[in-house]
Amino acid sequence: SDTLIGVEPRLRTAEPAFEAMLDAVLGGYPVSFSYRAGTAEEAGIRRVEPWGLGNRFGNWYLVGRDMDKDGERTFRLSRVVSEVKKLPGSCGRPAGFTMREALAAPDPGGREQTAELLLRPGRANVFRTGTAGAGPVEAGWDRVSYRFSDVEVLAEEIAAHGAQVCVLSPPELADAARRRLDGALAAAQEPAPPYVLPETGPRSGATRQKTSSLDRLPRLLDLVSYVTANQGADLAGTARLFQVSTSQLIKDLNLLFVCGAPGYGPDQLIEADWESGGIFIRNAEEIAQPVRLGLDEALSLVVGLQALETVPGVGGHQALNSALAKLLEATGGEDGFRAVAADFDGAAAAPYVQQLQGAVLAHETLSMEYLVSSRDEVTERRVGPLQVFAQDGHWYLSAWCHKQQGTRQFRVDRIRSLAGTGSRFDGQDRPDAAFPQSLFTPQESDEHVVLRISARLETLAEQYNAV
């Protein structure tokens, strides 16, 4: 269950526009949507022939032909502020186009700029990686020049610091931060709608797990294939393999009794037996073959393997290259997968990622200075690295923290210094194979949070354990 290469990258597709854009890319038809450009105060309607989707810098981008400007353009999905509408007609991508090459641009969808910021002394430490700014400074402020590539992303970070940061330039950055603060103020002044909190969560002794028949069906098909090839498989061991409880596995096996070939007579239904602690399945030959990958599933694997190629210290592994080549050959060659790609680019964190990867594999204890953003404070830590993973465009370290006497997650780009101690740790507190599914770890002190979101973000609630 250990991560043999010491790192584990993860991709998420939480953008509301992602599925509609992917359908358009694979379906070959034009779309229209409302888009807020990085330098524009108001959103405008764009009509686009989509060529490809890609993930870089933790963001998803669409590349295609802007039908009104008659030229290639790059659009960041987080700036799409409306539903994506299908337009009549069809379209194709230029010969030789690959999304990987489009992502290789130094800054897809934008250009690097410099922000001039005023920071309250000792506060907003996340921006103090910049250089001392030139020009007059007011009393009670520090001036910093900070490099950035996306106005909207930096505006979110600045707005989160409230009155501790003042934007001097560029003006579009100040406007974007002000727009967020004005929106938060307006929302706070509106009366809260009526609501009732459900009796779920750690305090009520119940947790809500989102499951559906679409989750269960692939598991049942895989279960039949697995047991048919491994008759007598241990019940508890099979439950662990499929990452379900033993009771859930028994429910699945009971369901198999009413499944079978059309006609559904006694001789056509699947037989299952697990009374001895070993699982036996009979009369299931017609569905016992392993499930074949669909286009979207194969595409997901290709994108994931391509992303792994860009991970520091991982890309040269022969097994990775071999798996990608075999998958492309089995699915009709690379031509069918030119439209979607991903790249784990973490230039600022890369040196630490490789050092942390080595520490995970060697079980070496490290000392570091770390910025705790919630307290805006730089702390000293001694940690035993357990796992390095990438999620939502950021690299994280899961480690045993000696100071907190527990496992904690640290964002790698907030590590200010890192050094080996020469001592080893036993790694007894290693995460299980499924960790981390998310950065959130349920605790007894958890509280319910009620959010009011716009209609555009309604689909996001489906990706979380929301009620």
CSV table of C-alpha atoms in Angstrom, one decimal:
chain,number,residue,atom,x,y,z
A,1,SER,CA,0.0,0.0,0.0
A,2,ASP,CA,3.0,2.4,0.3
A,3,THR,CA,3.6,4.9,-2.5
A,4,LEU,CA,6.7,3.3,-4.0
A,5,ILE,CA,7.9,6.5,-5.7
A,6,GLY,CA,7.3,8.7,-2.7
A,7,VAL,CA,4.8,11.1,-4.4
A,8,GLU,CA,1.2,10.9,-5.4
A,9,PRO,CA,-0.3,13.5,-7.8
A,10,ARG,CA,-4.1,14.0,-7.9
A,11,LEU,CA,-6.3,15.8,-10.5
A,12,ARG,CA,-9.6,17.4,-9.7
A,13,THR,CA,-12.3,18.7,-12.1
A,14,ALA,CA,-14.3,20.9,-9.8
A,15,GLU,CA,-14.8,23.7,-12.4
A,16,PRO,CA,-18.6,24.0,-13.2
A,17,ALA,CA,-17.8,24.3,-16.9
A,18,PHE,CA,-15.5,21.3,-17.1
A,19,GLU,CA,-18.0,18.6,-18.2
A,20,ALA,CA,-19.7,20.7,-20.8
A,21,MET,CA,-16.4,21.8,-22.3
A,22,LEU,CA,-15.1,18.2,-22.3
A,23,ASP,CA,-18.2,17.1,-24.1
A,24,ALA,CA,-17.7,19.8,-26.7
A,25,VAL,CA,-14.0,18.9,-27.2
A,26,LEU,CA,-14.8,15.2,-27.7
A,27,GLY,CA,-18.0,15.9,-29.6
A,28,GLY,CA,-16.4,18.4,-32.0
A,29,TYR,CA,-19.0,21.2,-31.8
A,30,PRO,CA,-18.8,24.9,-31.0
A,31,VAL,CA,-20.0,26.5,-27.8
A,32,SER,CA,-20.8,29.9,-26.4
A,33,PHE,CA,-20.3,31.2,-22.8
A,34,SER,CA,-19.9,34.4,-20.8
A,35,TYR,CA,-16.2,35.0,-19.9
A,36,ARG,CA,-14.5,37.5,-17.7
A,37,ALA,CA,-11.0,38.2,-19.0
A,38,GLY,CA,-8.2,38.9,-16.6
A,39,THR,CA,-8.0,42.6,-17.6
A,40,ALA,CA,-11.8,43.2,-18.1
A,41,GLU,CA,-14.2,44.5,-15.5
A,42,GLU,CA,-17.3,43.0,-17.2
A,43,ALA,CA,-17.8,39.6,-18.7
A,44,GLY,CA,-18.4,39.2,-22.4
A,45,ILE,CA,-20.0,36.5,-24.6
A,46,ARG,CA,-17.4,34.2,-26.4
A,47,ARG,CA,-18.2,31.8,-29.3
A,48,VAL,CA,-15.4,29.2,-29.5
A,49,GLU,CA,-14.5,26.1,-31.6
A,50,PRO,CA,-12.9,24.0,-28.8
A,51,TRP,CA,-9.7,22.1,-29.6
A,52,GLY,CA,-8.5,20.9,-26.2
A,53,LEU,CA,-8.6,21.0,-22.4
A,54,GLY,CA,-5.5,21.0,-20.2
A,55,ASN,CA,-4.5,21.4,-16.5
A,56,ARG,CA,-1.5,23.4,-15.5
A,57,PHE,CA,-0.6,25.6,-12.5
A,58,GLY,CA,-3.6,23.9,-10.9
A,59,ASN,CA,-6.0,25.5,-13.4
A,60,TRP,CA,-8.0,24.0,-16.3
A,61,TYR,CA,-7.7,25.8,-19.7
A,62,LEU,CA,-9.6,25.5,-22.9
A,63,VAL,CA,-7.8,26.2,-26.2
A,64,GLY,CA,-9.7,26.8,-29.3
A,65,ARG,CA,-10.6,29.2,-32.1
A,66,ASP,CA,-12.4,32.3,-31.1
A,67,MET,CA,-15.1,32.5,-33.8
A,68,ASP,CA,-15.5,36.3,-33.5
A,69,LYS,CA,-11.8,37.2,-33.4
A,70,ASP,CA,-10.9,34.4,-35.9
A,71,GLY,CA,-7.8,33.3,-34.0
A,72,GLU,CA,-6.5,30.8,-31.4
A,73,ARG,CA,-7.2,31.8,-27.8
A,74,THR,CA,-6.8,30.2,-24.4
A,75,PHE,CA,-9.6,30.5,-21.8
A,76,ARG,CA,-9.3,29.6,-18.1
A,77,LEU,CA,-12.3,27.7,-17.0
A,78,SER,CA,-12.6,29.5,-13.7
A,79,ARG,CA,-13.4,32.7,-15.6
A,80,VAL,CA,-16.4,31.2,-17.3
A,81,VAL,CA,-19.3,32.8,-15.5
A,82,SER,CA,-22.3,31.2,-17.2
A,83,GLU,CA,-23.6,27.9,-18.5
A,84,VAL,CA,-21.9,26.5,-21.6
A,85,LYS,CA,-24.3,26.5,-24.5
A,86,LYS,CA,-24.0,24.2,-27.5
A,87,LEU,CA,-24.0,25.9,-30.9
A,88,PRO,CA,-25.1,24.4,-34.2
A,89,GLY,CA,-22.6,22.9,-36.5
A,90,SER,CA,-19.4,21.0,-36.1
A,91,CYS,CA,-15.7,21.8,-35.9
A,92,GLY,CA,-12.3,20.1,-35.9
A,93,ARG,CA,-8.9,20.8,-34.5
A,94,PRO,CA,-5.9,21.8,-36.6
A,95,ALA,CA,-3.6,19.1,-38.0
A,96,GLY,CA,-0.8,18.3,-35.5
A,97,PHE,CA,-2.5,20.1,-32.6
A,98,THR,CA,-1.8,18.6,-29.1
A,99,MET,CA,-2.9,20.0,-25.8
A,100,ARG,CA,0.4,19.1,-24.3
A,101,GLU,CA,2.2,21.5,-26.6
A,102,ALA,CA,-0.4,24.2,-25.9
A,103,LEU,CA,0.3,23.8,-22.2
A,104,ALA,CA,4.0,24.1,-22.7
A,105,ALA,CA,3.7,27.8,-23.2
A,106,PRO,CA,5.3,29.6,-20.2
A,107,ASP,CA,2.0,31.0,-19.1
A,108,PRO,CA,-1.1,29.7,-20.9
A,109,GLY,CA,-3.9,32.1,-20.9
A,110,GLY,CA,-2.0,35.0,-19.3
A,111,ARG,CA,1.2,36.9,-18.9
A,112,GLU,CA,3.4,37.3,-15.9
A,113,GLN,CA,3.1,40.7,-14.2
A,114,THR,CA,4.4,42.5,-11.1
A,115,ALA,CA,2.1,43.7,-8.3
A,116,GLU,CA,3.1,46.5,-5.9
A,117,LEU,CA,1.6,45.7,-2.5
A,118,LEU,CA,1.6,47.4,0.9
A,119,LEU,CA,1.7,44.9,3.8
A,120,ARG,CA,1.1,45.6,7.5
A,121,PRO,CA,4.3,44.8,9.4
A,122,GLY,CA,4.6,41.1,10.3
A,123,ARG,CA,1.4,40.3,8.5
A,124,ALA,CA,0.5,38.8,5.0
A,125,ASN,CA,3.6,36.6,5.2
A,126,VAL,CA,2.6,34.6,2.1
A,127,PHE,CA,3.5,37.7,0.0
A,128,ARG,CA,6.9,38.3,1.6
A,129,THR,CA,8.6,35.9,-0.8
A,130,GLY,CA,8.7,38.9,-3.2
A,131,THR,CA,11.3,41.6,-3.3
A,132,ALA,CA,11.3,44.9,-1.4
A,133,GLY,CA,9.3,47.4,-3.5
A,134,ALA,CA,10.7,50.7,-4.7
A,135,GLY,CA,9.0,54.0,-4.0
A,136,PRO,CA,7.5,55.9,-1.1
A,137,VAL,CA,6.0,53.8,1.8
A,138,GLU,CA,3.4,55.1,4.2
A,139,ALA,CA,4.0,54.7,7.9
A,140,GLY,CA,2.9,51.4,9.3
A,141,TRP,CA,3.3,49.6,6.0
A,142,ASP,CA,5.9,47.5,4.2
A,143,ARG,CA,6.2,47.7,0.4
A,144,VAL,CA,6.7,44.5,-1.7
A,145,SER,CA,7.0,43.7,-5.4
A,146,TYR,CA,5.2,40.4,-6.0
A,147,ARG,CA,5.3,38.4,-9.3
A,148,PHE,CA,2.1,36.8,-10.5
A,149,SER,CA,0.4,35.4,-13.6
A,150,ASP,CA,-3.3,35.6,-13.0
A,151,VAL,CA,-5.2,38.6,-11.7
A,152,GLU,CA,-8.2,36.7,-10.4
A,153,VAL,CA,-6.2,34.1,-8.5
A,154,LEU,CA,-4.0,36.7,-6.8
A,155,ALA,CA,-7.1,38.9,-6.0
A,156,GLU,CA,-8.7,36.0,-4.1
A,157,GLU,CA,-5.5,35.6,-2.0
A,158,ILE,CA,-5.3,39.4,-1.3
A,159,ALA,CA,-9.0,39.7,-0.4
A,160,ALA,CA,-8.6,36.8,2.1
A,161,HIS,CA,-6.1,39.0,4.0
A,162,GLY,CA,-8.6,41.9,4.3
A,163,ALA,CA,-7.2,45.1,5.7
A,164,GLN,CA,-3.7,43.7,6.0
A,165,VAL,CA,-2.9,44.2,2.3
A,166,CYS,CA,-3.3,47.3,0.0
A,167,VAL,CA,-2.8,47.0,-3.8
A,168,LEU,CA,-0.9,49.9,-5.4
A,169,SER,CA,-0.8,48.4,-8.9
A,170,PRO,CA,-1.8,47.2,-11.4
A,171,PRO,CA,-5.3,48.8,-11.2
A,172,GLU,CA,-7.1,45.7,-12.5
A,173,LEU,CA,-5.7,43.7,-9.6
A,174,ALA,CA,-7.0,46.3,-7.1
A,175,ASP,CA,-10.4,46.3,-8.9
A,176,ALA,CA,-10.6,42.5,-8.7
A,177,ALA,CA,-9.8,42.4,-5.0
A,178,ARG,CA,-12.3,45.3,-4.3
A,179,ARG,CA,-15.0,43.4,-6.3
A,180,ARG,CA,-14.6,40.4,-4.0
A,181,LEU,CA,-14.6,42.5,-0.8
A,182,ASP,CA,-17.7,44.4,-2.0
A,183,GLY,CA,-19.4,41.1,-2.8
A,184,ALA,CA,-18.6,39.7,0.6
A,185,LEU,CA,-20.0,42.9,2.3
A,186,ALA,CA,-23.2,42.8,0.2
A,187,ALA,CA,-23.8,39.1,1.0
A,188,ALA,CA,-23.2,39.8,4.7
A,189,GLN,CA,-25.8,42.6,4.7
A,190,GLU,CA,-28.5,40.4,3.2
A,191,PRO,CA,-30.8,38.5,5.6
A,192,ALA,CA,-30.0,34.9,5.9
A,193,PRO,CA,-32.6,32.5,4.3
A,194,PRO,CA,-34.3,30.1,6.6
A,195,TYR,CA,-32.7,26.6,6.9
A,196,VAL,CA,-32.7,23.6,9.2
A,197,LEU,CA,-29.5,21.6,9.9
A,198,PRO,CA,-29.8,17.9,9.4
A,199,GLU,CA,-28.9,15.5,12.2
A,200,THR,CA,-25.8,14.1,10.6
A,201,GLY,CA,-22.1,14.3,11.2
A,202,PRO,CA,-19.7,13.2,14.0
A,203,ARG,CA,-21.9,14.8,16.8
A,204,SER,CA,-25.0,12.8,15.9
A,205,GLY,CA,-23.1,9.6,15.5
A,206,ALA,CA,-24.0,9.3,11.8
A,207,THR,CA,-22.0,10.2,8.7
A,208,ARG,CA,-23.4,10.8,5.3
A,209,GLN,CA,-21.8,9.0,2.4
A,210,LYS,CA,-22.8,9.8,-1.1
A,211,THR,CA,-23.4,6.6,-3.0
A,212,SER,CA,-25.4,5.7,-6.0
A,213,SER,CA,-26.2,2.8,-8.3
A,214,LEU,CA,-23.6,4.2,-10.7
A,215,ASP,CA,-21.0,3.6,-7.9
A,216,ARG,CA,-22.3,0.1,-7.2
A,217,LEU,CA,-22.6,-1.3,-10.7
A,218,PRO,CA,-18.9,-1.1,-11.6
A,219,ARG,CA,-18.0,-2.7,-8.3
A,220,LEU,CA,-20.4,-5.6,-8.8
A,221,LEU,CA,-19.1,-6.3,-12.3
A,222,ASP,CA,-15.5,-6.1,-11.0
A,223,LEU,CA,-16.4,-8.3,-8.1
A,224,VAL,CA,-17.8,-11.0,-10.4
A,225,SER,CA,-14.7,-10.9,-12.5
A,226,TYR,CA,-12.4,-11.0,-9.5
A,227,VAL,CA,-14.0,-13.9,-7.6
A,228,THR,CA,-14.5,-15.9,-10.8
A,229,ALA,CA,-10.8,-15.8,-11.3
A,230,ASN,CA,-10.1,-16.3,-7.6
A,231,GLN,CA,-12.7,-18.8,-6.3
A,232,GLY,CA,-12.6,-19.0,-2.5
A,233,ALA,CA,-11.3,-15.5,-2.1
A,234,ASP,CA,-11.3,-14.4,1.6
A,235,LEU,CA,-14.4,-12.4,2.4
A,236,ALA,CA,-12.7,-9.8,4.7
A,237,GLY,CA,-9.7,-9.5,2.4
A,238,THR,CA,-11.9,-9.0,-0.6
A,239,ALA,CA,-13.8,-6.2,1.2
A,240,ARG,CA,-10.5,-4.5,1.9
A,241,LEU,CA,-9.5,-4.9,-1.7
A,242,PHE,CA,-12.7,-3.2,-2.9
A,243,GLN,CA,-12.5,-0.6,-0.1
A,244,VAL,CA,-15.9,-1.4,1.3
A,245,SER,CA,-17.0,-2.8,4.7
A,246,THR,CA,-17.7,-6.5,5.0
A,247,SER,CA,-21.4,-5.9,5.6
A,248,GLN,CA,-21.5,-3.8,2.3
A,249,LEU,CA,-19.8,-6.7,0.5
A,250,ILE,CA,-22.4,-9.1,1.8
A,251,LYS,CA,-25.1,-6.8,0.5
A,252,ASP,CA,-23.5,-6.8,-2.9
A,253,LEU,CA,-23.3,-10.6,-2.9
A,254,ASN,CA,-26.9,-10.9,-1.9
A,255,LEU,CA,-27.8,-8.6,-4.8
A,256,LEU,CA,-26.0,-11.0,-7.2
A,257,PHE,CA,-28.7,-13.6,-6.4
A,258,VAL,CA,-31.2,-11.6,-8.4
A,259,CYS,CA,-28.9,-10.9,-11.3
A,260,GLY,CA,-28.3,-13.0,-14.4
A,261,ALA,CA,-29.0,-13.5,-18.1
A,262,PRO,CA,-32.3,-12.4,-19.7
A,263,GLY,CA,-35.1,-14.9,-18.8
A,264,TYR,CA,-34.1,-14.8,-15.2
A,265,GLY,CA,-35.0,-18.4,-14.4
A,266,PRO,CA,-33.3,-20.3,-11.6
A,267,ASP,CA,-30.7,-21.7,-14.1
A,268,GLN,CA,-29.9,-18.2,-15.4
A,269,LEU,CA,-29.3,-16.4,-12.1
A,270,ILE,CA,-25.9,-16.0,-10.5
A,271,GLU,CA,-25.1,-18.2,-7.5
A,272,ALA,CA,-22.9,-16.9,-4.7
A,273,ASP,CA,-21.7,-18.6,-1.5
A,274,TRP,CA,-19.6,-17.1,1.3
A,275,GLU,CA,-20.8,-19.0,4.4
A,276,SER,CA,-17.3,-20.6,4.9
A,277,GLY,CA,-15.5,-17.2,4.8
A,278,GLY,CA,-14.4,-17.8,1.3
A,279,ILE,CA,-16.4,-16.4,-1.7
A,280,PHE,CA,-17.6,-18.7,-4.5
A,281,ILE,CA,-19.5,-17.4,-7.6
A,282,ARG,CA,-21.1,-19.7,-10.2
A,283,ASN,CA,-23.3,-19.3,-13.3
A,284,ALA,CA,-21.8,-15.9,-14.1
A,285,GLU,CA,-19.7,-16.8,-17.2
A,286,GLU,CA,-21.5,-14.2,-19.4
A,287,ILE,CA,-20.4,-11.3,-17.3
A,288,ALA,CA,-17.2,-12.7,-15.8
A,289,GLN,CA,-14.9,-11.0,-18.3
A,290,PRO,CA,-13.1,-7.9,-17.0
A,291,VAL,CA,-15.0,-4.7,-17.8
A,292,ARG,CA,-13.5,-2.9,-20.8
A,293,LEU,CA,-12.5,0.8,-20.5
A,294,GLY,CA,-14.8,3.4,-22.0
A,295,LEU,CA,-13.4,6.4,-23.9
A,296,ASP,CA,-13.7,8.7,-20.9
A,297,GLU,CA,-12.0,6.1,-18.6
A,298,ALA,CA,-9.1,5.5,-21.0
A,299,LEU,CA,-8.8,9.2,-21.4
A,300,SER,CA,-8.6,9.7,-17.7
A,301,LEU,CA,-5.8,7.2,-17.4
A,302,VAL,CA,-3.8,8.7,-20.3
A,303,VAL,CA,-4.1,12.2,-18.8
A,304,GLY,CA,-3.0,10.9,-15.4
A,305,LEU,CA,0.0,9.1,-16.8
A,306,GLN,CA,1.0,12.2,-18.9
A,307,ALA,CA,0.7,14.3,-15.7
A,308,LEU,CA,3.0,11.8,-13.8
A,309,GLU,CA,5.6,12.3,-16.5
A,310,THR,CA,6.0,15.9,-15.3
A,311,VAL,CA,6.4,15.1,-11.6
A,312,PRO,CA,9.9,15.8,-10.3
A,313,GLY,CA,11.9,12.6,-9.9
A,314,VAL,CA,9.1,10.4,-11.5
A,315,GLY,CA,8.9,11.1,-15.2
A,316,GLY,CA,11.9,8.9,-16.2
A,317,HIS,CA,10.4,5.7,-14.7
A,318,GLN,CA,10.4,3.0,-17.4
A,319,ALA,CA,7.2,1.4,-16.0
A,320,LEU,CA,5.3,4.7,-16.5
A,321,ASN,CA,6.4,5.2,-20.1
A,322,SER,CA,5.6,1.5,-20.9
A,323,ALA,CA,2.1,1.7,-19.4
A,324,LEU,CA,1.3,4.9,-21.3
A,325,ALA,CA,2.6,3.4,-24.6
A,326,LYS,CA,0.5,0.2,-24.1
A,327,LEU,CA,-2.6,2.2,-23.2
A,328,LEU,CA,-2.3,4.4,-26.3
A,329,GLU,CA,-1.7,1.4,-28.5
A,330,ALA,CA,-4.8,-0.4,-27.1
A,331,THR,CA,-7.0,2.6,-27.6
A,332,GLY,CA,-6.1,3.4,-31.2
A,333,GLY,CA,-3.0,5.5,-30.8
A,334,GLU,CA,-2.2,8.9,-29.6
A,335,ASP,CA,-4.3,10.7,-32.2
A,336,GLY,CA,-7.5,10.1,-30.2
A,337,PHE,CA,-6.0,11.7,-27.1
A,338,ARG,CA,-4.4,14.9,-28.4
A,339,ALA,CA,-7.2,17.0,-27.0
A,340,VAL,CA,-6.8,16.6,-23.2
A,341,ALA,CA,-3.6,16.8,-21.1
A,342,ALA,CA,-2.2,17.8,-17.7
A,343,ASP,CA,1.1,19.0,-16.4
A,344,PHE,CA,2.1,19.2,-12.7
A,345,ASP,CA,4.2,22.3,-12.8
A,346,GLY,CA,5.5,23.4,-9.5
A,347,ALA,CA,8.7,25.3,-10.2
A,348,ALA,CA,8.7,27.0,-6.8
A,349,ALA,CA,8.1,23.7,-4.9
A,350,ALA,CA,10.1,21.4,-7.1
A,351,PRO,CA,13.4,21.3,-5.1
A,352,TYR,CA,11.5,20.6,-1.9
A,353,VAL,CA,9.3,18.0,-3.6
A,354,GLN,CA,12.4,16.0,-4.6
A,355,GLN,CA,13.9,16.4,-1.1
A,356,LEU,CA,10.7,15.4,0.5
A,357,GLN,CA,10.3,12.4,-1.8
A,358,GLY,CA,13.8,11.2,-0.8
A,359,ALA,CA,12.9,11.7,2.9
A,360,VAL,CA,9.7,9.6,2.5
A,361,LEU,CA,11.6,6.7,1.0
A,362,ALA,CA,14.4,6.9,3.5
A,363,HIS,CA,12.2,7.5,6.6
A,364,GLU,CA,14.3,10.5,7.5
A,365,THR,CA,13.1,13.1,10.1
A,366,LEU,CA,13.2,16.7,8.8
A,367,SER,CA,13.3,20.1,10.4
A,368,MET,CA,11.6,23.1,8.7
A,369,GLU,CA,10.2,26.6,9.0
A,370,TYR,CA,6.6,26.7,7.9
A,371,LEU,CA,4.1,29.4,7.2
A,372,VAL,CA,0.7,28.7,8.9
A,373,SER,CA,-1.5,30.8,6.7
A,374,SER,CA,-4.6,30.6,9.0
A,375,ARG,CA,-2.5,32.4,11.7
A,376,ASP,CA,-0.2,34.3,9.4
A,377,GLU,CA,2.7,33.0,11.4
A,378,VAL,CA,6.0,31.3,10.6
A,379,THR,CA,6.7,28.3,12.9
A,380,GLU,CA,9.5,25.8,13.4
A,381,ARG,CA,8.6,22.1,13.0
A,382,ARG,CA,10.2,18.7,13.3
A,383,VAL,CA,8.4,16.2,11.1
A,384,GLY,CA,8.5,12.6,9.9
A,385,PRO,CA,7.4,12.6,6.2
A,386,LEU,CA,4.8,10.1,5.3
A,387,GLN,CA,3.6,11.0,1.9
A,388,VAL,CA,3.9,13.8,-0.8
A,389,PHE,CA,0.9,14.5,-3.0
A,390,ALA,CA,-0.4,17.1,-5.3
A,391,GLN,CA,-3.9,18.3,-5.3
A,392,ASP,CA,-5.7,21.4,-6.7
A,393,GLY,CA,-2.5,22.7,-8.2
A,394,HIS,CA,-0.4,22.6,-5.0
A,395,TRP,CA,2.0,20.1,-3.5
A,396,TYR,CA,1.4,18.8,0.0
A,397,LEU,CA,3.4,16.9,2.6
A,398,SER,CA,1.6,14.5,5.0
A,399,ALA,CA,3.8,14.1,8.0
A,400,TRP,CA,3.9,13.2,11.7
A,401,CYS,CA,4.4,16.5,13.4
A,402,HIS,CA,6.4,16.2,16.7
A,403,LYS,CA,5.1,19.6,17.9
A,404,GLN,CA,1.4,18.7,17.5
A,405,GLN,CA,1.9,14.9,18.2
A,406,GLY,CA,-0.3,14.0,15.2
A,407,THR,CA,-0.4,13.7,11.4
A,408,ARG,CA,-0.7,17.1,9.7
A,409,GLN,CA,-0.8,18.3,6.0
A,410,PHE,CA,1.7,21.0,5.0
A,411,ARG,CA,1.6,22.9,1.7
A,412,VAL,CA,5.0,22.7,0.2
A,413,ASP,CA,5.1,26.2,-1.2
A,414,ARG,CA,4.7,27.5,2.3
A,415,ILE,CA,7.8,25.8,3.6
A,416,ARG,CA,10.4,28.5,4.2
A,417,SER,CA,13.4,26.3,4.9
A,418,LEU,CA,14.0,22.5,5.0
A,419,ALA,CA,16.9,20.4,6.4
A,420,GLY,CA,17.6,16.8,7.2
A,421,THR,CA,18.3,15.8,10.8
A,422,GLY,CA,20.2,12.6,10.0
A,423,SER,CA,17.8,10.6,12.2
A,424,ARG,CA,15.2,8.1,11.1
A,425,PHE,CA,11.6,7.6,12.3
A,426,ASP,CA,9.8,4.2,12.4
A,427,GLY,CA,6.9,5.4,10.2
A,428,GLN,CA,4.3,3.7,12.5
A,429,ASP,CA,1.8,6.4,11.8
A,430,ARG,CA,1.7,5.8,8.1
A,431,PRO,CA,-1.6,6.7,6.2
A,432,ASP,CA,-3.7,4.0,4.8
A,433,ALA,CA,-3.8,3.2,1.1
A,434,ALA,CA,-6.8,5.4,0.5
A,435,PHE,CA,-5.3,8.6,2.1
A,436,PRO,CA,-5.6,11.4,1.3
A,437,GLN,CA,-9.0,11.4,-0.6
A,438,SER,CA,-9.2,15.0,0.4
A,439,LEU,CA,-7.4,17.5,2.6
A,440,PHE,CA,-10.3,17.4,5.1
A,441,THR,CA,-9.9,15.0,8.0
A,442,PRO,CA,-13.2,14.5,10.0
A,443,GLN,CA,-12.9,15.2,13.7
A,444,GLU,CA,-15.2,15.3,16.7
A,445,SER,CA,-15.0,19.1,16.9
A,446,ASP,CA,-16.4,19.5,13.3
A,447,GLU,CA,-19.3,22.0,12.9
A,448,HIS,CA,-21.9,22.3,10.1
A,449,VAL,CA,-21.3,25.2,7.7
A,450,VAL,CA,-24.2,26.7,5.7
A,451,LEU,CA,-23.3,28.2,2.4
A,452,ARG,CA,-25.4,30.2,-0.1
A,453,ILE,CA,-24.0,29.8,-3.6
A,454,SER,CA,-25.0,31.2,-7.0
A,455,ALA,CA,-26.8,29.1,-9.5
A,456,ARG,CA,-23.6,28.9,-11.6
A,457,LEU,CA,-21.9,27.0,-8.8
A,458,GLU,CA,-24.8,24.7,-8.0
A,459,THR,CA,-23.2,21.7,-9.5
A,460,LEU,CA,-20.2,22.1,-7.2
A,461,ALA,CA,-22.3,21.0,-4.2
A,462,GLU,CA,-22.6,17.5,-5.8
A,463,GLN,CA,-18.8,17.1,-5.5
A,464,TYR,CA,-18.8,17.5,-1.7
A,465,ASN,CA,-20.6,15.9,1.1
A,466,ALA,CA,-23.2,18.6,1.0
A,467,VAL,CA,-26.9,18.4,1.9
